[in-house]
CSV table of C-alpha atoms in Angstrom, one decimal:
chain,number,residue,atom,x,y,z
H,1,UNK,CA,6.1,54.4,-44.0
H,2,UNK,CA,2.6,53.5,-45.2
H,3,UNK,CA,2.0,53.3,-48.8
H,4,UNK,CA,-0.8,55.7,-50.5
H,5,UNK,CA,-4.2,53.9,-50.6
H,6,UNK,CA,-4.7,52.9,-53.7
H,7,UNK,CA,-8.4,52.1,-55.7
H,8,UNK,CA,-7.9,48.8,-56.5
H,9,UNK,CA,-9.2,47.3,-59.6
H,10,UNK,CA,-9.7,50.1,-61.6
H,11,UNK,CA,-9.1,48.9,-64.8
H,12,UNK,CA,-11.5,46.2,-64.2
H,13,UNK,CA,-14.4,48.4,-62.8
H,14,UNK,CA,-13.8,50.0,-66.3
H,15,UNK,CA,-14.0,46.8,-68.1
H,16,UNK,CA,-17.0,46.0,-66.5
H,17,UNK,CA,-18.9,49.3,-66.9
H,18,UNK,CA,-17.8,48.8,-70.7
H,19,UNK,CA,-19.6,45.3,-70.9
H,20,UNK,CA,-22.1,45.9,-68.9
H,21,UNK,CA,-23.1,48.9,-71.6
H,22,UNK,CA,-22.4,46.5,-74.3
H,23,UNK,CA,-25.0,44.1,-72.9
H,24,UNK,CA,-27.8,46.2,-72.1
H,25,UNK,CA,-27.4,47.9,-76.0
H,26,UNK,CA,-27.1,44.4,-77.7
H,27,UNK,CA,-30.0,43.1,-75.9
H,28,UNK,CA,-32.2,45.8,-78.3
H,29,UNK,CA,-33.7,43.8,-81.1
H,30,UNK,CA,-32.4,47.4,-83.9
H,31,UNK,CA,-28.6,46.8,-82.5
H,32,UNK,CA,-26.1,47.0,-85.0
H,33,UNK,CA,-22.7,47.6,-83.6
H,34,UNK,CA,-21.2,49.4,-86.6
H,35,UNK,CA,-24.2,52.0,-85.2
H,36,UNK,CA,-22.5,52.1,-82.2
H,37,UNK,CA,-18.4,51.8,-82.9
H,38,UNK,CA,-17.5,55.5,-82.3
H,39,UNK,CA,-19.6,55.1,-79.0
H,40,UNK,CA,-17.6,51.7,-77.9
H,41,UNK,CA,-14.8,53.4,-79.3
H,42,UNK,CA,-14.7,56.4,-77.3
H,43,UNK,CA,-15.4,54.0,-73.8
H,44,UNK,CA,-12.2,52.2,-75.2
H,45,UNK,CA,-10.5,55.6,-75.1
H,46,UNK,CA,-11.8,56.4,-71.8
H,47,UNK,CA,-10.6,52.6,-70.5
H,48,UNK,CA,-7.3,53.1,-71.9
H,49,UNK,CA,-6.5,56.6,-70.7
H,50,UNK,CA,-7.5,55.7,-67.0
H,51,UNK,CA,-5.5,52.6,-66.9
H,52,UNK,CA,-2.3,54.9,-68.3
H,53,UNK,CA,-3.2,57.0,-65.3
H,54,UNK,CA,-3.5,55.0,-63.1
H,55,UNK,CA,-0.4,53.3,-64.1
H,56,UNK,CA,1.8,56.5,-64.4
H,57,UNK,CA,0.4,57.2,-60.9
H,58,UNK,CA,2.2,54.0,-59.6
H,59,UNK,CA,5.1,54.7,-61.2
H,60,UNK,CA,5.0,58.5,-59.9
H,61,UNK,CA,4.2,57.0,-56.0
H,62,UNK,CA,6.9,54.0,-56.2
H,63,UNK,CA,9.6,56.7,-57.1
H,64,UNK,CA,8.3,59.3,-54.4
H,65,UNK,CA,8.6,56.6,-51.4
H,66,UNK,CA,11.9,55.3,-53.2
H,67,UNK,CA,13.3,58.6,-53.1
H,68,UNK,CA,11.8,59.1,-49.4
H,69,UNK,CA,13.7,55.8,-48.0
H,70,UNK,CA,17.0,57.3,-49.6
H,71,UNK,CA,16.8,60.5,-47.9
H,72,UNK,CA,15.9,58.4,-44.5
H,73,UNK,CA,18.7,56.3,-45.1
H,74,UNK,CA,20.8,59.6,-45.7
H,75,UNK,CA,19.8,61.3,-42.5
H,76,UNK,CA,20.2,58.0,-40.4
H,77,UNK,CA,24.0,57.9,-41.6
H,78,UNK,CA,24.2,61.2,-40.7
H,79,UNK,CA,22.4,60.8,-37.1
H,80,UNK,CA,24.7,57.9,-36.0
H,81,UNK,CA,27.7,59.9,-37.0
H,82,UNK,CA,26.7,62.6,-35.0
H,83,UNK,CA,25.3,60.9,-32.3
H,84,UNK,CA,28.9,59.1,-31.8
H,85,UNK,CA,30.6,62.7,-31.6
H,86,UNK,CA,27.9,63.8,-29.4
H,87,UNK,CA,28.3,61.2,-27.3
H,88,UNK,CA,32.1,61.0,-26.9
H,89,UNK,CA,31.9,65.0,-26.2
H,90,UNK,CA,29.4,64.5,-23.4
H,91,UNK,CA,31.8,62.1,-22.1
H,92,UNK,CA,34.8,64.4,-22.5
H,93,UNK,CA,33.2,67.2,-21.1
H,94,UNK,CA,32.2,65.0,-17.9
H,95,UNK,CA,35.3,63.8,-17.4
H,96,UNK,CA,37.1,67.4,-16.8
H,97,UNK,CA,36.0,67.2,-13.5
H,98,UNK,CA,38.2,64.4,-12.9
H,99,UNK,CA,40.9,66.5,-15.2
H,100,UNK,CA,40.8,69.7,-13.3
H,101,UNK,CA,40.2,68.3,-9.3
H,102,UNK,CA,42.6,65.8,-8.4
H,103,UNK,CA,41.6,63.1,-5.4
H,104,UNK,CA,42.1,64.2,-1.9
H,105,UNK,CA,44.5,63.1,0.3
H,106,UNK,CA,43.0,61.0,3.4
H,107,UNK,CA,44.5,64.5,5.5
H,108,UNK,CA,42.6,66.8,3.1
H,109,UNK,CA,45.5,68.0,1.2
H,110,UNK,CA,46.0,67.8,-2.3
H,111,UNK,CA,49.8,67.1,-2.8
H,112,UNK,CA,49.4,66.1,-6.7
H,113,UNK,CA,50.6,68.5,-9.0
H,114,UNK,CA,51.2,67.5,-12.1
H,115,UNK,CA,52.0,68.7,-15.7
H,116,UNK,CA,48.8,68.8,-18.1
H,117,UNK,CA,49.1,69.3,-21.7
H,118,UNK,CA,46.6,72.1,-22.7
H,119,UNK,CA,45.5,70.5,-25.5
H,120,UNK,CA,43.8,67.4,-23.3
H,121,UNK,CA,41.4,70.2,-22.3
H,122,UNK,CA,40.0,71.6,-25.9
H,123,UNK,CA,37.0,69.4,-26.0
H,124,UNK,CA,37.2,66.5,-29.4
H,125,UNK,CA,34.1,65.8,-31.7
H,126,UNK,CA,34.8,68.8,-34.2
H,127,UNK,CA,34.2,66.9,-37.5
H,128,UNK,CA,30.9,65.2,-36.8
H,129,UNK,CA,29.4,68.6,-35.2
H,130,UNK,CA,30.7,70.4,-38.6
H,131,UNK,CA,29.4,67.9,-40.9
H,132,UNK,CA,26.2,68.3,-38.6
H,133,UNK,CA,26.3,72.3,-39.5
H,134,UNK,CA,26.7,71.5,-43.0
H,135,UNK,CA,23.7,69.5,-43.1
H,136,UNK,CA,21.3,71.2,-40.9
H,137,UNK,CA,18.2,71.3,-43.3
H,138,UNK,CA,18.2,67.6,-42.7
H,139,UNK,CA,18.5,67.6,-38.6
H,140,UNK,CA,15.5,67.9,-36.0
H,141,UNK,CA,15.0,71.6,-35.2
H,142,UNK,CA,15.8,70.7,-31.7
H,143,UNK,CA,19.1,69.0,-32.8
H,144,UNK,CA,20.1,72.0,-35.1
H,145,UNK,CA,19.5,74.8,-32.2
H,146,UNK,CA,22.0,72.8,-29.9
H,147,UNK,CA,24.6,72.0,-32.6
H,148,UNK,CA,24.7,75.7,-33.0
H,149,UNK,CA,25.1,76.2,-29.0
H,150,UNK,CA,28.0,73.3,-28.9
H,151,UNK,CA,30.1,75.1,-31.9
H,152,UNK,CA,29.3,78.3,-30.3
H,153,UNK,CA,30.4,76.9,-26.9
H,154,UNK,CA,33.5,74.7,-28.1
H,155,UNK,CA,34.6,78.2,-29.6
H,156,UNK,CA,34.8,79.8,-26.6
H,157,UNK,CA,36.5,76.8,-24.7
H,158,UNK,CA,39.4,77.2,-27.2
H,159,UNK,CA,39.4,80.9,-26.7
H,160,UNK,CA,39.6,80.7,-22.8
H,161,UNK,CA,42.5,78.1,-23.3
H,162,UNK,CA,44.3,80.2,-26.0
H,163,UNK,CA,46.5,82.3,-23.3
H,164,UNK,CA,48.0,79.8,-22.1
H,165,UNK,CA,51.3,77.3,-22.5
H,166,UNK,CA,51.3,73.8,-23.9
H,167,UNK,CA,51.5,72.4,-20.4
H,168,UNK,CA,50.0,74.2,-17.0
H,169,UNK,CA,51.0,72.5,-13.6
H,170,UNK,CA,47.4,70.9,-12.7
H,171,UNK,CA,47.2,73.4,-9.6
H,172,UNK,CA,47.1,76.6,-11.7
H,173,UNK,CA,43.9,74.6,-12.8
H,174,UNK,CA,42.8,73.6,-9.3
H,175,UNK,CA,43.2,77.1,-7.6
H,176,UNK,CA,39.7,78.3,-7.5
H,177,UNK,CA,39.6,81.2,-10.0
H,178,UNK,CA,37.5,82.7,-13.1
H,179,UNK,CA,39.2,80.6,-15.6
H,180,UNK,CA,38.9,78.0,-13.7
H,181,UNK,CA,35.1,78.4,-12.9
H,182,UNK,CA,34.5,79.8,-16.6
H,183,UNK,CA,36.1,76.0,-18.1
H,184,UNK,CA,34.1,73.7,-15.2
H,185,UNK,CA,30.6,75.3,-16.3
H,186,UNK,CA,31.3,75.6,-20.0
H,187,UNK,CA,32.1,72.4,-20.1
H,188,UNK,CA,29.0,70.9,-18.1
H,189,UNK,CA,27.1,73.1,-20.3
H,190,UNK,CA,28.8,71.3,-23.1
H,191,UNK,CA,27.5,67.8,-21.8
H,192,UNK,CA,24.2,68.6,-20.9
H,193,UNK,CA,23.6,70.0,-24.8
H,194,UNK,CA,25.2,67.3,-26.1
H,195,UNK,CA,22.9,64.7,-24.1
H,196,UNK,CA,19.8,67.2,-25.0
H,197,UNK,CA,20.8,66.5,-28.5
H,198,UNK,CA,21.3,62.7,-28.1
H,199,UNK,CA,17.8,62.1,-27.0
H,200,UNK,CA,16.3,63.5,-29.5
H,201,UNK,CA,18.3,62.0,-32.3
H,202,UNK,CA,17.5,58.6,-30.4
H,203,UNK,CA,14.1,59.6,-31.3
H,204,UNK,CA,13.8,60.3,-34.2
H,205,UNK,CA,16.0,57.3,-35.7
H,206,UNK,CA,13.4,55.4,-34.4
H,207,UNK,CA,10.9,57.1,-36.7
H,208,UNK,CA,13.0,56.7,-40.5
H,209,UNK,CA,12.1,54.3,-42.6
H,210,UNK,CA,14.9,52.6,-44.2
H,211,UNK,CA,13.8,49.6,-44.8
């Protein structure tokens, strides 16, 4: 982050102007400075107030990009939090397909059918995407619309899921039908959202200052 231009010198371009005055009175042959001491006295005024200004302005411009790197620093612990939930759930969601259709057989049968626990299938990542939607005034827009579609989405996995027992034989799974097809695209959906939300978080880390 670029600091705020600053008009350097300030207190010496008043120092100057004050001398410069100083000069051009005392050359006058009817000078007398106790003539002129409220005058010099009221340009010290007007030196001293600008530098105290000047200075307070610092002061006020140091703490503002102080407090700016902070927040940066907050949001980029944040971001990489998320984006590690975000990334594991894209992965999750990917690998269902290799969950839910088992490898074929070199005769075209599937003769697998094994027990799954239902609980492999409810998709992971639940405490970074709720610290996420308890901190979306500090997330991209972009980033806040999809958390809202993956907690939205995750919801209705679980839901889906709730019916049945802690362990389904894989081919109630495999057997083309609307729970099945319901899981397969929710959970693509889920990886696609989660990768939308990735880039842009890659993104914008890039831009924080936290240096």
């Amino acid at each position: 982050m670029l600091k705020k231009p600053e008009w350097p010198g300030i207190s010496i371009a008043v120092g100057i102007i004050l001398i410069v005055t100083l000069i051009v009175v005392g050359s006058r042959d009817d000078f007398h400075l106790k003539d002129y001491a409220s005058v010099i006295a009221a340009f010290v005024a007007v030196g001293g107030a600008v530098i105290a200004y000047h200075a307070a302005m610092a002061k006020i411009d140091e703490d503002r990009n102080r407090e700016l790197r902070e927040l940066d620093r907050k949001k980029l612990r944040l971001y990489l939090r998320l984006r590690f939930g975000l990334q594991r759930l894209s992965n999750h969601a990917d690998a269902k397909d290799f969950i839910v259709d088992p490898p074929l057989n070199k005769d075209g049968t599937r003769s697998v059918n094994p027990l799954i626990e239902v609980k492999r299938l409810r998709l992971d990542a639940r405490s970074e995407i709720e610290e996420a939607w308890e901190n979306l005034d500090l997330l991209p827009n972009l980033v806040a619309a999809e958390i809202d579609w993956l907690r939205r989405e995750m919801l209705s996995i679980d839901e889906m899921l709730a019916g049945l027992p802690e362990k389904v034989h894989a081919m109630e799974f495999w057997i083309p039908n609307e729970l099945h097809g319901n899981y397969r695209q929710s959970c693509r959906g889920v990886a696609a959202h989660a990768d939308n939300a990735i880039a842009v978080i890659n993104s914008t880390v890039k831009q924080l200052n936290v240096s």
